[in-house]
Structures are given as C-alpha cells and as structure tokens.
Coordinates of C-alpha atoms in Angstrom, one line a residue:
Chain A
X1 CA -36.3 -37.4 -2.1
X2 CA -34.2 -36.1 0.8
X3 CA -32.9 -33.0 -0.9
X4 CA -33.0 -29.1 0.2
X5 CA -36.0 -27.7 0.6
X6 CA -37.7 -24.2 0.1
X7 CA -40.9 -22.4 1.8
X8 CA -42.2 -21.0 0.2
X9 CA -42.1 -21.2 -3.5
X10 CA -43.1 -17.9 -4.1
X11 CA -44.4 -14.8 -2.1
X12 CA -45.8 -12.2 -3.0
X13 CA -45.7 -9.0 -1.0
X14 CA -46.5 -5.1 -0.4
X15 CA -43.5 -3.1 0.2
X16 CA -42.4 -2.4 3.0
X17 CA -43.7 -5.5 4.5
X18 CA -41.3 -8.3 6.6
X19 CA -41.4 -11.8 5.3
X20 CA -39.9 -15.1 6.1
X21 CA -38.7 -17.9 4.3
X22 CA -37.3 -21.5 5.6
X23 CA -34.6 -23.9 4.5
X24 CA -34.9 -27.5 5.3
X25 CA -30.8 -29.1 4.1
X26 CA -30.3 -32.3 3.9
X27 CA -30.2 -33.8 7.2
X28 CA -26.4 -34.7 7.4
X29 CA -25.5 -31.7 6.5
X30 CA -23.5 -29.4 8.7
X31 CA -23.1 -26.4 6.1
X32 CA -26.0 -24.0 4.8
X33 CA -26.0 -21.1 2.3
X34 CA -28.3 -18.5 1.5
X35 CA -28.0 -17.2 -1.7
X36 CA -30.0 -14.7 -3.7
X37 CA -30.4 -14.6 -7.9
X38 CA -31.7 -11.9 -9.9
X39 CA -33.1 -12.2 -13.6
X40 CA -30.1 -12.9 -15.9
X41 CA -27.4 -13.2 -13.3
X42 CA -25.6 -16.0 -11.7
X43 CA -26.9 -16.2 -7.6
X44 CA -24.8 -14.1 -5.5
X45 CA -23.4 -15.3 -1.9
X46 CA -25.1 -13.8 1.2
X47 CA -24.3 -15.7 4.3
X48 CA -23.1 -19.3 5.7
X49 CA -23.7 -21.6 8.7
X50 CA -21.4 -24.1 10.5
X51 CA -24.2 -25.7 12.6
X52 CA -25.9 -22.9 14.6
X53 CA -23.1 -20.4 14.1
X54 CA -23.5 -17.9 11.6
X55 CA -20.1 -17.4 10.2
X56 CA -19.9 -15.3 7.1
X57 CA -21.8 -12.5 6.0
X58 CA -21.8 -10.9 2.5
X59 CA -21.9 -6.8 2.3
X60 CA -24.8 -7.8 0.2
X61 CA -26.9 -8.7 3.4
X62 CA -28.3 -5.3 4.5
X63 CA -29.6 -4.3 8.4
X64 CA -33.2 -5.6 6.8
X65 CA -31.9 -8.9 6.8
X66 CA -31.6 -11.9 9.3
X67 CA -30.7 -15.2 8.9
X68 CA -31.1 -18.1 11.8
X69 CA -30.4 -21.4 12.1
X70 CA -31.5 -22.2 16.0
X71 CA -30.5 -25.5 16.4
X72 CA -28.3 -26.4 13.4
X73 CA -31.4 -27.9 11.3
X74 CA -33.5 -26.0 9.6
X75 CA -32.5 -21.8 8.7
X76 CA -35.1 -18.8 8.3
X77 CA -34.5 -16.0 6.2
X78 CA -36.3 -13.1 7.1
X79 CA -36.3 -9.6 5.5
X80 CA -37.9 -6.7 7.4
X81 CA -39.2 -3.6 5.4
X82 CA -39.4 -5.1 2.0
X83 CA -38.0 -2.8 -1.1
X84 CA -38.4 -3.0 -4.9
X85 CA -34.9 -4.3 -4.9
X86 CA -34.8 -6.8 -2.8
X87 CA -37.2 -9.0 -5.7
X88 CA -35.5 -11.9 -6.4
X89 CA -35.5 -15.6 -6.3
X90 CA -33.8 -16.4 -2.8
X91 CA -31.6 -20.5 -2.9
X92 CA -30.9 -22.1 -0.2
X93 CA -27.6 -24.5 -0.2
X94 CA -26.6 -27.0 1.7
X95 CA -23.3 -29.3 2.2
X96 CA -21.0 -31.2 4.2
X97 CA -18.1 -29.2 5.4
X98 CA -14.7 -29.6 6.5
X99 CA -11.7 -27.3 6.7
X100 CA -8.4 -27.8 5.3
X101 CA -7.0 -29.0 2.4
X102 CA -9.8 -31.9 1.2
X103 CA -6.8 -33.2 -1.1
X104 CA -9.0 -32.6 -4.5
X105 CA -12.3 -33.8 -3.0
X106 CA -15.1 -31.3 -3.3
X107 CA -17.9 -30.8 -0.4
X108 CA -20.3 -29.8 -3.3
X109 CA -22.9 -27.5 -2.3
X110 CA -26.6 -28.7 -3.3
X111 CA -28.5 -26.5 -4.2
X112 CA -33.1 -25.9 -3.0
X113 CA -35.3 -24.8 -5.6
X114 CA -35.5 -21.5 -4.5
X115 CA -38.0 -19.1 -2.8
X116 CA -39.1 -16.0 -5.7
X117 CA -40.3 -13.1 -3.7
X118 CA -42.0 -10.2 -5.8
X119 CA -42.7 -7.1 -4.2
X120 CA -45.5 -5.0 -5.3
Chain B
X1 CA -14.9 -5.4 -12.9
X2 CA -16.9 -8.8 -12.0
X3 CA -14.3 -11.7 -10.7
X4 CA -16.3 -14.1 -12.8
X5 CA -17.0 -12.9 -16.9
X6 CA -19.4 -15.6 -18.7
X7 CA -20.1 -15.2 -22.1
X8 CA -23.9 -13.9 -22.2
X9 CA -25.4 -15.9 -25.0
X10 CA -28.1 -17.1 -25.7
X11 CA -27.2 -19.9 -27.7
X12 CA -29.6 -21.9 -30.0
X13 CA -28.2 -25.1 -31.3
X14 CA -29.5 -28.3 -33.4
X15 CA -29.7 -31.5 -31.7
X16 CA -26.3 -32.9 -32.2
X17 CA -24.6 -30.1 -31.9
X18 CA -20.5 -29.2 -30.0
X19 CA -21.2 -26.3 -28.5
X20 CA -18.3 -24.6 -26.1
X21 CA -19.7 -22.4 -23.4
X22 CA -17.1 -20.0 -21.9
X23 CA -15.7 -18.0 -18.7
X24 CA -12.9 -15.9 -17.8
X25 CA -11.8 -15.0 -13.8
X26 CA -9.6 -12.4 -12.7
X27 CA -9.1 -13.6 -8.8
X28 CA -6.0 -16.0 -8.7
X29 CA -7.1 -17.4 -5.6
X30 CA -9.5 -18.9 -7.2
X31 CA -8.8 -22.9 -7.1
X32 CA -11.9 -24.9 -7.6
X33 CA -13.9 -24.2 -10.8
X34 CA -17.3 -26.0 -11.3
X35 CA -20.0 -25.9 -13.9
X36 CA -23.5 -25.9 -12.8
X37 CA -26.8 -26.1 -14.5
X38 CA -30.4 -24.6 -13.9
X39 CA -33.3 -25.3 -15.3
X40 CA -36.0 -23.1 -15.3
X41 CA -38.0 -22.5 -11.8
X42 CA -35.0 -24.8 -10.4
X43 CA -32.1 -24.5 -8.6
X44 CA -28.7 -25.0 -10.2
X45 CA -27.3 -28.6 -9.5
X46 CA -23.7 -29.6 -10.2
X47 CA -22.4 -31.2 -13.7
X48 CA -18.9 -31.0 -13.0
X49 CA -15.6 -29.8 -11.2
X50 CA -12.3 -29.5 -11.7
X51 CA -9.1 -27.9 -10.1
X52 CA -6.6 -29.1 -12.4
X53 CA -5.4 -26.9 -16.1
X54 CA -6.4 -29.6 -18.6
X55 CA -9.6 -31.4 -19.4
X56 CA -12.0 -33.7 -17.8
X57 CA -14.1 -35.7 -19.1
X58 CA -17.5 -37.4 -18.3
X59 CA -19.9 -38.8 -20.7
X60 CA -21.0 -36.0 -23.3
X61 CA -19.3 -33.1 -20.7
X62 CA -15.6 -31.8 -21.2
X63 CA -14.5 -29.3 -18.4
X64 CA -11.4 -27.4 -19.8
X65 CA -9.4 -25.3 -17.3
X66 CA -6.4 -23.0 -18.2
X67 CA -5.1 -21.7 -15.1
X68 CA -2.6 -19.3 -17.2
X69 CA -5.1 -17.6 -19.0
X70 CA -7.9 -17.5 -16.2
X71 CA -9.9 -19.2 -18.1
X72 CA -12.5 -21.9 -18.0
X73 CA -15.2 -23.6 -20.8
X74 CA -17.8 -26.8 -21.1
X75 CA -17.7 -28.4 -24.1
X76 CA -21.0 -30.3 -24.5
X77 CA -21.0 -32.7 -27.5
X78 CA -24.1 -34.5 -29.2
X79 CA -26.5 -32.2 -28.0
X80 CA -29.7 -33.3 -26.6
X81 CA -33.4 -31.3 -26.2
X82 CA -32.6 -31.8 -22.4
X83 CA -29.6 -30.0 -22.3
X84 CA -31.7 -26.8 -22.9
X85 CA -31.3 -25.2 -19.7
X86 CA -28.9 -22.3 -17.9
X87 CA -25.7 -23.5 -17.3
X88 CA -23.4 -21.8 -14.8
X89 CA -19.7 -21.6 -14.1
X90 CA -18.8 -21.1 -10.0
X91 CA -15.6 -21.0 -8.5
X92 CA -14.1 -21.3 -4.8
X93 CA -10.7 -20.8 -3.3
X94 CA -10.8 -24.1 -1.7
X95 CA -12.6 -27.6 -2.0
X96 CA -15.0 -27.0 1.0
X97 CA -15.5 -23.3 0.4
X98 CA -18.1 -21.4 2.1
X99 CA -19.1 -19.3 -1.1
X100 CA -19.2 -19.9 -4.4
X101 CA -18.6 -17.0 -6.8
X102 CA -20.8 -17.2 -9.7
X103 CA -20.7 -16.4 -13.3
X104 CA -24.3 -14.8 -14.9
X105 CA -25.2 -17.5 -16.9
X106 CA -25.6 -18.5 -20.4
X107 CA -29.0 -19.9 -22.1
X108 CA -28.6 -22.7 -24.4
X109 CA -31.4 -23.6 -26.1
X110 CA -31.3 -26.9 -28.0
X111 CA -33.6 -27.2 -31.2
X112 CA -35.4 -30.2 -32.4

C-alpha cells in the first residue's frame, strides 16, 4: 500500500518538551497538508506545501510550530514547548495539485492515519 | 459562528436502516462540498463529492446539495455494520483547494 504515512502513531510527552512528527505522501504527489483534530471535532487546516515551498499558514499554527518539507518528499512537523492544548491527533494529507478552474474534477486530498500526541 | 454546522448526533440505527446525515455552511464561496468518513484510530478517506445543487448517486450513497439554502446531507440507504464509523462533511472554494474546511462530525453507529 502506497498511501500517506504517519510517524509516529502516538507520542507521548512532558510538557514543555519539543517533538517531531514525519509525513511520508504518496510519491506523485506535489501537494501536502498538515492538519490537526481534536476529540469530537472535524480536523482543522494548519498549513500547505507546493513542493518545498510552504505556502499557506493557518492562524491556528502558533510561533511553537514548524513545518518542513526540504526537498519536496517527505514533511516534519515539529512543535517546540509542548502545552496542554496542543493534545491532539495531528493528519497528514496529501494530493495532486493544480491551479485553475479543474472543470469539475477534484484533486482529492488523501488523508495518513494520523499522529495522537498526549501531553502529560 | 462556525462556517461549517453538522448535526452532532450520535446516531444509532438497525441494519437496514435510511438514515440522512446533515450540514449547513454559511461561506458562499464555498464550491466543492465532499463527505468524508473516519473510522476510529483512522484518518478520514473520501466517500463522495459534489459541486452541483441536486443529488448524486453511487451505490448505497446519495450526496444532496442545495446551494440556496447552504445546505448539504448523505443519505445512506440499507445500512450495514460497516458503515458504523464518523462521517464528515468538508468543503473548498475550488476543485484543487489547499484547505478543506471541515464540519465536527457525526457518529453513526449501526446495530446488529
């Protein structure tokens, strides 16, 4: 299965401590999304690639957090000075992407399994 | 006030069951509407799209959209223990949109 994938699958920190989590899209992919879901809620949008460039940043995406994606692969998400709030299962999305009008086509986004992060 | 409103549930259901799960927007600029589904531990994976008012069909899944009213539902017929999951209504202003807006979710459980 060549779908997105998510490392870890959970992590389990103190606060106040930085973790990183990676995103591996699928490989044709030019487009990747980081998204983050709390309990009960639908996962809210927090930033976007085009290849290496990092081209849209939610105000949900605090100084704490970093996103990379070096050479247009693989993205890390890392969060510096871990807080009770920022538990939360953490999706990674990938898709192909193209600007314009795609006539009724859809670049669908697929969607990793998701890193949970708890913070003790 | 949330762009996206999704009716909370949960829902229990028999097998065999219609059931209509439902959401409202308030952002015209909205112009692709999708319904996604999540299990549990998993991420959410796409049933179906749709950008035009009307339904669309496929298999058990109806996707109704009414563009006047802002409105949006899944009507899932002959309901199945693996439909038991959360199911998710997103929307984007274009068909290659770079974030998806999300409703909360509603839980349908489907009983034996």
């Amino acid at each position: 299965d060549t779908g997105v994938s998510q490392d870890p699958r959970h992590k389990i920190t103190k606060r106040g401590q930085n973790v990183t989590f990676r995103c591996d899209p699928i490989s044709e992919h030019n487009r990747l999304y980081w998204y983050r879901q709390t309990l009960g809620q639908g996962p809210e949008f927090l930033t976007y690639f085009q290849n290496e460039a990092q081209l849209e940043k939610s105000r949900l995406l605090s100084d704490r957090f970093s996103a990379e994606r070096p050479k247009g692969s693989f993205s890390t998400l890392e969060i510096q000075r871990t807080e009770q709030g920022d538990s939360a299962m953490y999706l990674c999305a990938s898709s192909l992407g193209e600007d314009g009008w795609a006539g009724g086509r859809i670049q669908p986004q697929h969607f990793g399994d998701g890193t949970r992060l708890s913070i003790l | 006030q949330k762009e996206v409103e999704q009716d909370p549930g949960p829902l229990s259901v028999p097998e065999g069951a219609i059931v209509s799960l439902n959401c409202t927007y308030s952002n015209s600029a909205f112009q692709y509407f999708m319904w996604y589904r999540q299990y549990s531990r998993k991420g959410p994976e796409l049933l179906m799209y749709t950008y035009s008012s009307g339904n669309k069909e496929d298999g058990r899944f109806t996707a109704q959209l009414n563009r006047a009213s802002q409105y949006i539902s899944l009507l899932i017929r002959d309901s199945k223990l693996s439909d038991s999951a959360t199911y998710l209504c997103a929307m984007s202003s274009s068909g290659s949109a770079r974030q998806l807006t999300f409703g909360s979710g509603t839980q349908l459980t489907v009983l034996p």
